[in-house]
Structure formats: C-alpha cells, structure tokens
XYZ file of C-alpha atoms in Angstrom:
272
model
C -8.744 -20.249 -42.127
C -4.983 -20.952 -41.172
C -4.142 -17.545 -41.670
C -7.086 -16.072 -40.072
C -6.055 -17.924 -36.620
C -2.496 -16.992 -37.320
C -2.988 -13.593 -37.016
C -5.361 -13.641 -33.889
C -2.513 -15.080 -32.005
C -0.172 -13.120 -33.271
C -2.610 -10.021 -32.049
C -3.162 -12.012 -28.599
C 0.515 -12.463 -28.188
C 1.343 -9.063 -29.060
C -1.130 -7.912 -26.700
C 0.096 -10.000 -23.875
C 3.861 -8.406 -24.902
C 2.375 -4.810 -24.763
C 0.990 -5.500 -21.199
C 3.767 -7.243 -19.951
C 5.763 -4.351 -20.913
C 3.092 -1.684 -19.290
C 3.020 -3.464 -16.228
C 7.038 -4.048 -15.469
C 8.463 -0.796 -16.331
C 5.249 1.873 -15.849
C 2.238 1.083 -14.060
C 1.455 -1.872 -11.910
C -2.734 -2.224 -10.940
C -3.003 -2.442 -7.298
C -6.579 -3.635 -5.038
C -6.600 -2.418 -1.254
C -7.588 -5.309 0.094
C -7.390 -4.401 4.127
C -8.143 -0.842 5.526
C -4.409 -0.329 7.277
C -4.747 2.616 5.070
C -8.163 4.238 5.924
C -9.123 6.896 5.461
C -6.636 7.904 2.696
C -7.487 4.540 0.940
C -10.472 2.675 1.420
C -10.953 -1.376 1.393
C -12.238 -1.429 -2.795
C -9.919 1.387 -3.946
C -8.542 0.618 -7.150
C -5.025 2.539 -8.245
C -1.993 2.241 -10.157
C 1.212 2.176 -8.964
C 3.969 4.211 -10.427
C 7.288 2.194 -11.202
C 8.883 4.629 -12.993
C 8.953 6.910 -9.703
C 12.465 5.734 -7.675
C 13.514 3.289 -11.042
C 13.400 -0.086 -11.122
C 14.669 -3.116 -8.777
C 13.668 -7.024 -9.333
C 10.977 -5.959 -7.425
C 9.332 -4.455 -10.850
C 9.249 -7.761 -12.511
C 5.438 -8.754 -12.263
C 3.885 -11.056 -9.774
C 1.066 -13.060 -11.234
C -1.447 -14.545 -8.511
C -4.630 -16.202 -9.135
C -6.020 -18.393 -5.972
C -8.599 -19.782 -8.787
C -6.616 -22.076 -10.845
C -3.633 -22.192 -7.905
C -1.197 -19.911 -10.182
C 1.563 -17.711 -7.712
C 4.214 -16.903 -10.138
C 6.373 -13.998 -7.988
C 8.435 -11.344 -9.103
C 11.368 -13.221 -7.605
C 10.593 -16.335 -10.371
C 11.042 -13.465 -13.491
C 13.867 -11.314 -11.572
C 15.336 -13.331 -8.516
C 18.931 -13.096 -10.105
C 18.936 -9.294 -9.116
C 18.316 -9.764 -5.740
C 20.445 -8.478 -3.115
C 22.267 -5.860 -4.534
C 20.372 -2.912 -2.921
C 20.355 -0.798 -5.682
C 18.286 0.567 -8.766
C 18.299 1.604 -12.007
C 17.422 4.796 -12.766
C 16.967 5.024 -8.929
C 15.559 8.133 -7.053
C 15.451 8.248 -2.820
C 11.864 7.883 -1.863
C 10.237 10.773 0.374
C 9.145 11.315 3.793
C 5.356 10.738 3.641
C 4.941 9.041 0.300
C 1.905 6.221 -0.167
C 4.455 3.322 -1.410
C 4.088 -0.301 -2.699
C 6.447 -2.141 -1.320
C 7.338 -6.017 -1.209
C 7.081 -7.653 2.281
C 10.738 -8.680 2.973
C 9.811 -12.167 4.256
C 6.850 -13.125 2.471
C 7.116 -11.194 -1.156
C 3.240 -10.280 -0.814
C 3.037 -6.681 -1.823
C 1.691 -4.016 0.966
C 1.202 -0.487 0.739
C 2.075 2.117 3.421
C 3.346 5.616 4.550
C 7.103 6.293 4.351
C 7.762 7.731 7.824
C 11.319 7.224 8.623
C 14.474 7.677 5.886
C 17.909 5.867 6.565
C 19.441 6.782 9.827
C 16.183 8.346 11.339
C 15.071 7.166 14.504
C 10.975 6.518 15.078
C 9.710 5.894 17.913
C 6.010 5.976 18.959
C 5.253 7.763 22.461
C 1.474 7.502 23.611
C -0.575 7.252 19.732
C 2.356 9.863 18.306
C 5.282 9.661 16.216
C 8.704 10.912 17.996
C 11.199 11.488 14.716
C 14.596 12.586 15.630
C 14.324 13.276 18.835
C 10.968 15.622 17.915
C 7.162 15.356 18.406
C 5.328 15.201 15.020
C 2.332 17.137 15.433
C -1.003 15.989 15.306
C -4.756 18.276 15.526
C -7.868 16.762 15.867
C -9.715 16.399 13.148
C -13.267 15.022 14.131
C -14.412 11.256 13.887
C -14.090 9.044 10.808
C -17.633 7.365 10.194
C -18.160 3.709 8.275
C -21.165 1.683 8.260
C -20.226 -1.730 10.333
C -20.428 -4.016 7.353
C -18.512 -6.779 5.635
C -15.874 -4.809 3.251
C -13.984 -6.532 -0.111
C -13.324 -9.510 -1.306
C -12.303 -10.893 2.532
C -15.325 -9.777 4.137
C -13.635 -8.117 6.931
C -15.415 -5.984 9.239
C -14.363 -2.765 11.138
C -13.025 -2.162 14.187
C -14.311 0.451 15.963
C -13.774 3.490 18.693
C -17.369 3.051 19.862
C -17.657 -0.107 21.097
C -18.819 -3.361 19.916
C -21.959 -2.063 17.305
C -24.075 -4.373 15.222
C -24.105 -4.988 11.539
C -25.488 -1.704 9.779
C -24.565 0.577 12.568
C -22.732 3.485 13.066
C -18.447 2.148 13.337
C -16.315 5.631 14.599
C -12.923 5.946 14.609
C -11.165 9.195 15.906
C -9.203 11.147 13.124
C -6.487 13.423 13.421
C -3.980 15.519 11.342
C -0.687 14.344 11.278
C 1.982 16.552 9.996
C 5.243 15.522 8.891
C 8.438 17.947 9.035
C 8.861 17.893 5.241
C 5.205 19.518 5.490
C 3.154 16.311 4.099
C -0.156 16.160 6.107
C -2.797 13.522 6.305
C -5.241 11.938 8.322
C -4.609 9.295 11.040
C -7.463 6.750 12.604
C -7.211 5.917 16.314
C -9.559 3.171 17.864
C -8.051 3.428 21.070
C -4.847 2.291 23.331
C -2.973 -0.255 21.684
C -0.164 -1.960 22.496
C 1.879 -0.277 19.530
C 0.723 3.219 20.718
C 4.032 3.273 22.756
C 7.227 1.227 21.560
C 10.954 1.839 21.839
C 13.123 3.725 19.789
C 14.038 2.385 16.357
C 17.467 3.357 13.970
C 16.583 2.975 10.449
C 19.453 1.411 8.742
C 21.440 2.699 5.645
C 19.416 1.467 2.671
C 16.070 0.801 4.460
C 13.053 2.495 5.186
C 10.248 2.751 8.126
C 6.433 2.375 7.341
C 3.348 2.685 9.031
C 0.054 2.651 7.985
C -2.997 5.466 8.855
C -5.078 3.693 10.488
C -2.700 2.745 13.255
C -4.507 0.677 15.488
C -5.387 -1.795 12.267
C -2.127 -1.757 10.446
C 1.218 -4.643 10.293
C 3.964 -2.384 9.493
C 7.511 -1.400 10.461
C 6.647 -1.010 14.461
C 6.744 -5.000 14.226
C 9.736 -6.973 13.525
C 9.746 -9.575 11.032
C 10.808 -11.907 13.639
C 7.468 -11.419 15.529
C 5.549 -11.719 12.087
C 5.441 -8.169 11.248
C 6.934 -5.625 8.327
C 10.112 -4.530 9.588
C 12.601 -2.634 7.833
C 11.982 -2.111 4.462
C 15.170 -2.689 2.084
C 15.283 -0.401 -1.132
C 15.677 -2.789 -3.472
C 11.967 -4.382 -2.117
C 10.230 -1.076 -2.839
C 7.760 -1.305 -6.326
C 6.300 1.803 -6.489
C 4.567 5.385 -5.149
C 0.740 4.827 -5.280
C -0.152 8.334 -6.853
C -3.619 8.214 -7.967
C -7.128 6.074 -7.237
C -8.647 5.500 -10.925
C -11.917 3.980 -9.094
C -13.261 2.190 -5.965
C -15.751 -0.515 -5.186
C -17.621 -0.493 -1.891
C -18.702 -4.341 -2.845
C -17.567 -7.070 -2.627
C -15.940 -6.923 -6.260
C -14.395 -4.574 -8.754
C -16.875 -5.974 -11.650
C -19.659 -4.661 -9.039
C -19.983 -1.327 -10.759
C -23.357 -0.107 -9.091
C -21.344 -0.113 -5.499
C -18.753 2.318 -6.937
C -17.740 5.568 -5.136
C -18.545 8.021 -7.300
C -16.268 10.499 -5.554
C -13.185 8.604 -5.203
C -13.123 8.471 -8.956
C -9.358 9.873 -10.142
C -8.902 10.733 -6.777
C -5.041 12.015 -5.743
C -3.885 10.092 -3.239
C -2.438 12.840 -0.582
C-alpha cells in the first residue's frame, strides 16, 4: 500500500516538474480575456505563447493566479532577483508588428498587444492613423466588423459599438480597416468612432523599450497612455514574455470547459 502511494506522488510530482519546466522555458497558456485585440483575437481565444521566441527574462518565470482559493504567486516571487538588468538570455529584438505577451510595467498583470514602435521610433497618432517616423502608415477600408451585442467571457463584458447604442442580441458594427506596417505586416484595425486617443502627440521610444497598441483602438489601454495616467506606457525588454503565434481553440461562452460554444474555425488558427 506504502509503495503504491509512493509512486503516485512521485508520478504527480514529476508531472508537476515536467509542467513547470514546459511552461517557464517553452510555452506559456494564455486566455483573451478583453477584446483590445478584436478582430485578430477574439474575447474566448485560447493560445500559447512562445518563450523561446526573443529568450528568456524573469519575466518567463510563471505567474500562478487563482481568484478561487485567493492564490497570486507572480513571476517576480520565482525570478524578482533578475529584475532590472534589461537584458536576456538567448535574447532576439522583437519585430515591428508582432502579437506579444508582455508584463504590464506597473502592475505585473500580463497583456497582449501589437509591437508598433522599436527603440528610437517616434509614434504618434494623427486623426485614427499611425504617423511612424515622420510617415503615414497606410490604412484601406476593409468593410464593417459584425458581433452579436452579447455578454462575452468570463467578465461578461459587452461591446462597444459604431452603430449606436443596440440592444442585447442585436447587430454591434465596428468599422475595419487594413493597416499596413513598413516592414510589410498587415492586419485589421476596429474603429468605433472619434476618440480622444485618435489624435495624441508625438512619442520617442526609448533605447530598450517598445510601443504597443492594440487593434481595436477605440477599446484598447496600451502605450498611447502613460503609466502615470493608469495606462501601458513604454514597454521595457526585460518585461516582454512572449510572441503569441498560434490560437489552439476559442470559446464564445462564458468558459473554456464550455466546449459546445467553441469556434470551430478559429481552431489552430495563425495569429497574423
């Protein structure tokens, strides 16, 4: 009998080791909890990040947070020793237009957003478009986005939409455009309508930092926002986690265990 529960936790402990392992040094599982990101990922979607992409910080030690039983153990508890130094190991530069995971600087929560501006690039927003380096970054129409106006994830947020104030089980459009970026990266980009952050003043990313936005512009805390007013800022190196490369399965419930509200074709989906 001793023996038999001897070896099942050795097996669980060895199991715990294995993920441990998996998830600090190869992939971490990510949730998109808000829609910043819509309509390249949707509230539900359900990916894995890629550490091994631009090596490894303290920001690859695992955070482990579960509201249930009031356990918030952050990556800074297993790796805080190696903060500040700016650097990686087996480090690569990030590129323009990559979907990254990156730890807020103030807060540690992890978000997820487009790299627009490198170190010493200079962002500005002019009227809904990006200005990089001095230059317009092109954007075509692209039609409307379309979502039912429902309750979305496990927050139950609803959407904001270009149409107007609709009702529950309505018709929600946002307008969608192309945006290219100079290294050739397109996607889409949501507009609701004129926003304060639609126009802002120029910004000099800093050696060793980085600029994100999200898609969905008019819904998204990012980089345009200094920490100081609550917001993203710049991003430090050292903070970034991962590239998002790949959606392995989304949920449009209200849970991941909700398997009969999966998208069947978001399954394996690139993320572009």
């Amino acid at each position: 009998m001793w023996a038999s529960i001897k070896e099942t936790v050795k097996t669980v402990v060895y199991a715990l080791l294995i993920a441990g392992v998996f998830r600090t040094f190869l992939f971490q599982p990510f949730w998109i909890p808000s829609g910043s990101m819509k309509e390249t990922l949707l509230i539900g979607d359900f990916l894995f990040v890629n550490k091994m992409a631009y090596g490894y910080s303290y920001a690859s030690c695992p955070s482990i947070i579960i509201p249930a039983i009031g356990l918030d153990v952050d990556a800074e508890d297993f790796c805080g020793a190696f903060k500040g130094s700016n650097e990686r190991l087996f480090g690569s530069e990030p590129e323009r237009g990559d979907v990254v995971v990156f730890r807020h600087p103030v807060t540690g929560r992890d978000f997820i957003k487009r790299l627009i501006g490198l170190p010493g690039d200079t962002v500005q927003m002019r009227d809904g478009q990006i200005i990089l380096n001095g230059e317009t970054v092109p954007q075509t129409q692209a039609g409307l986005f379309s979502e039912t106006m429902e309750r979305q994830g496990s927050q139950g947020s609803l959407p904001r939409c270009s149409n107007g104030a609709v009702g529950l089980g309505a018709e929600c459009l946002k307008q969608r455009h192309t945006e290219t970026l100079p290294n050739g990266v397109s996607y889409s980009v949501l507009n609701i309508g004129d926003r304060d952050l639609d126009s802002t003043g120029v910004f000099t990313v800093p050696e060793g930092q980085y600029f994100f936005m999200g898609d969905n512009r008019d819904n998204s805390s990012d980089s345009r926002v200094p920490q100081v007013s609550r917001g993203v800022g710049f991003v430090p190196y050292e903070d970034i986690v991962g590239r998002a490369d790949r959606i392995m399965f989304s949920s449009a419930g209200r849970s991941l265990l909700a398997f009969w509200t999966w998208r069947s074709d978001r399954f394996f989906k690139a993320v572009e």
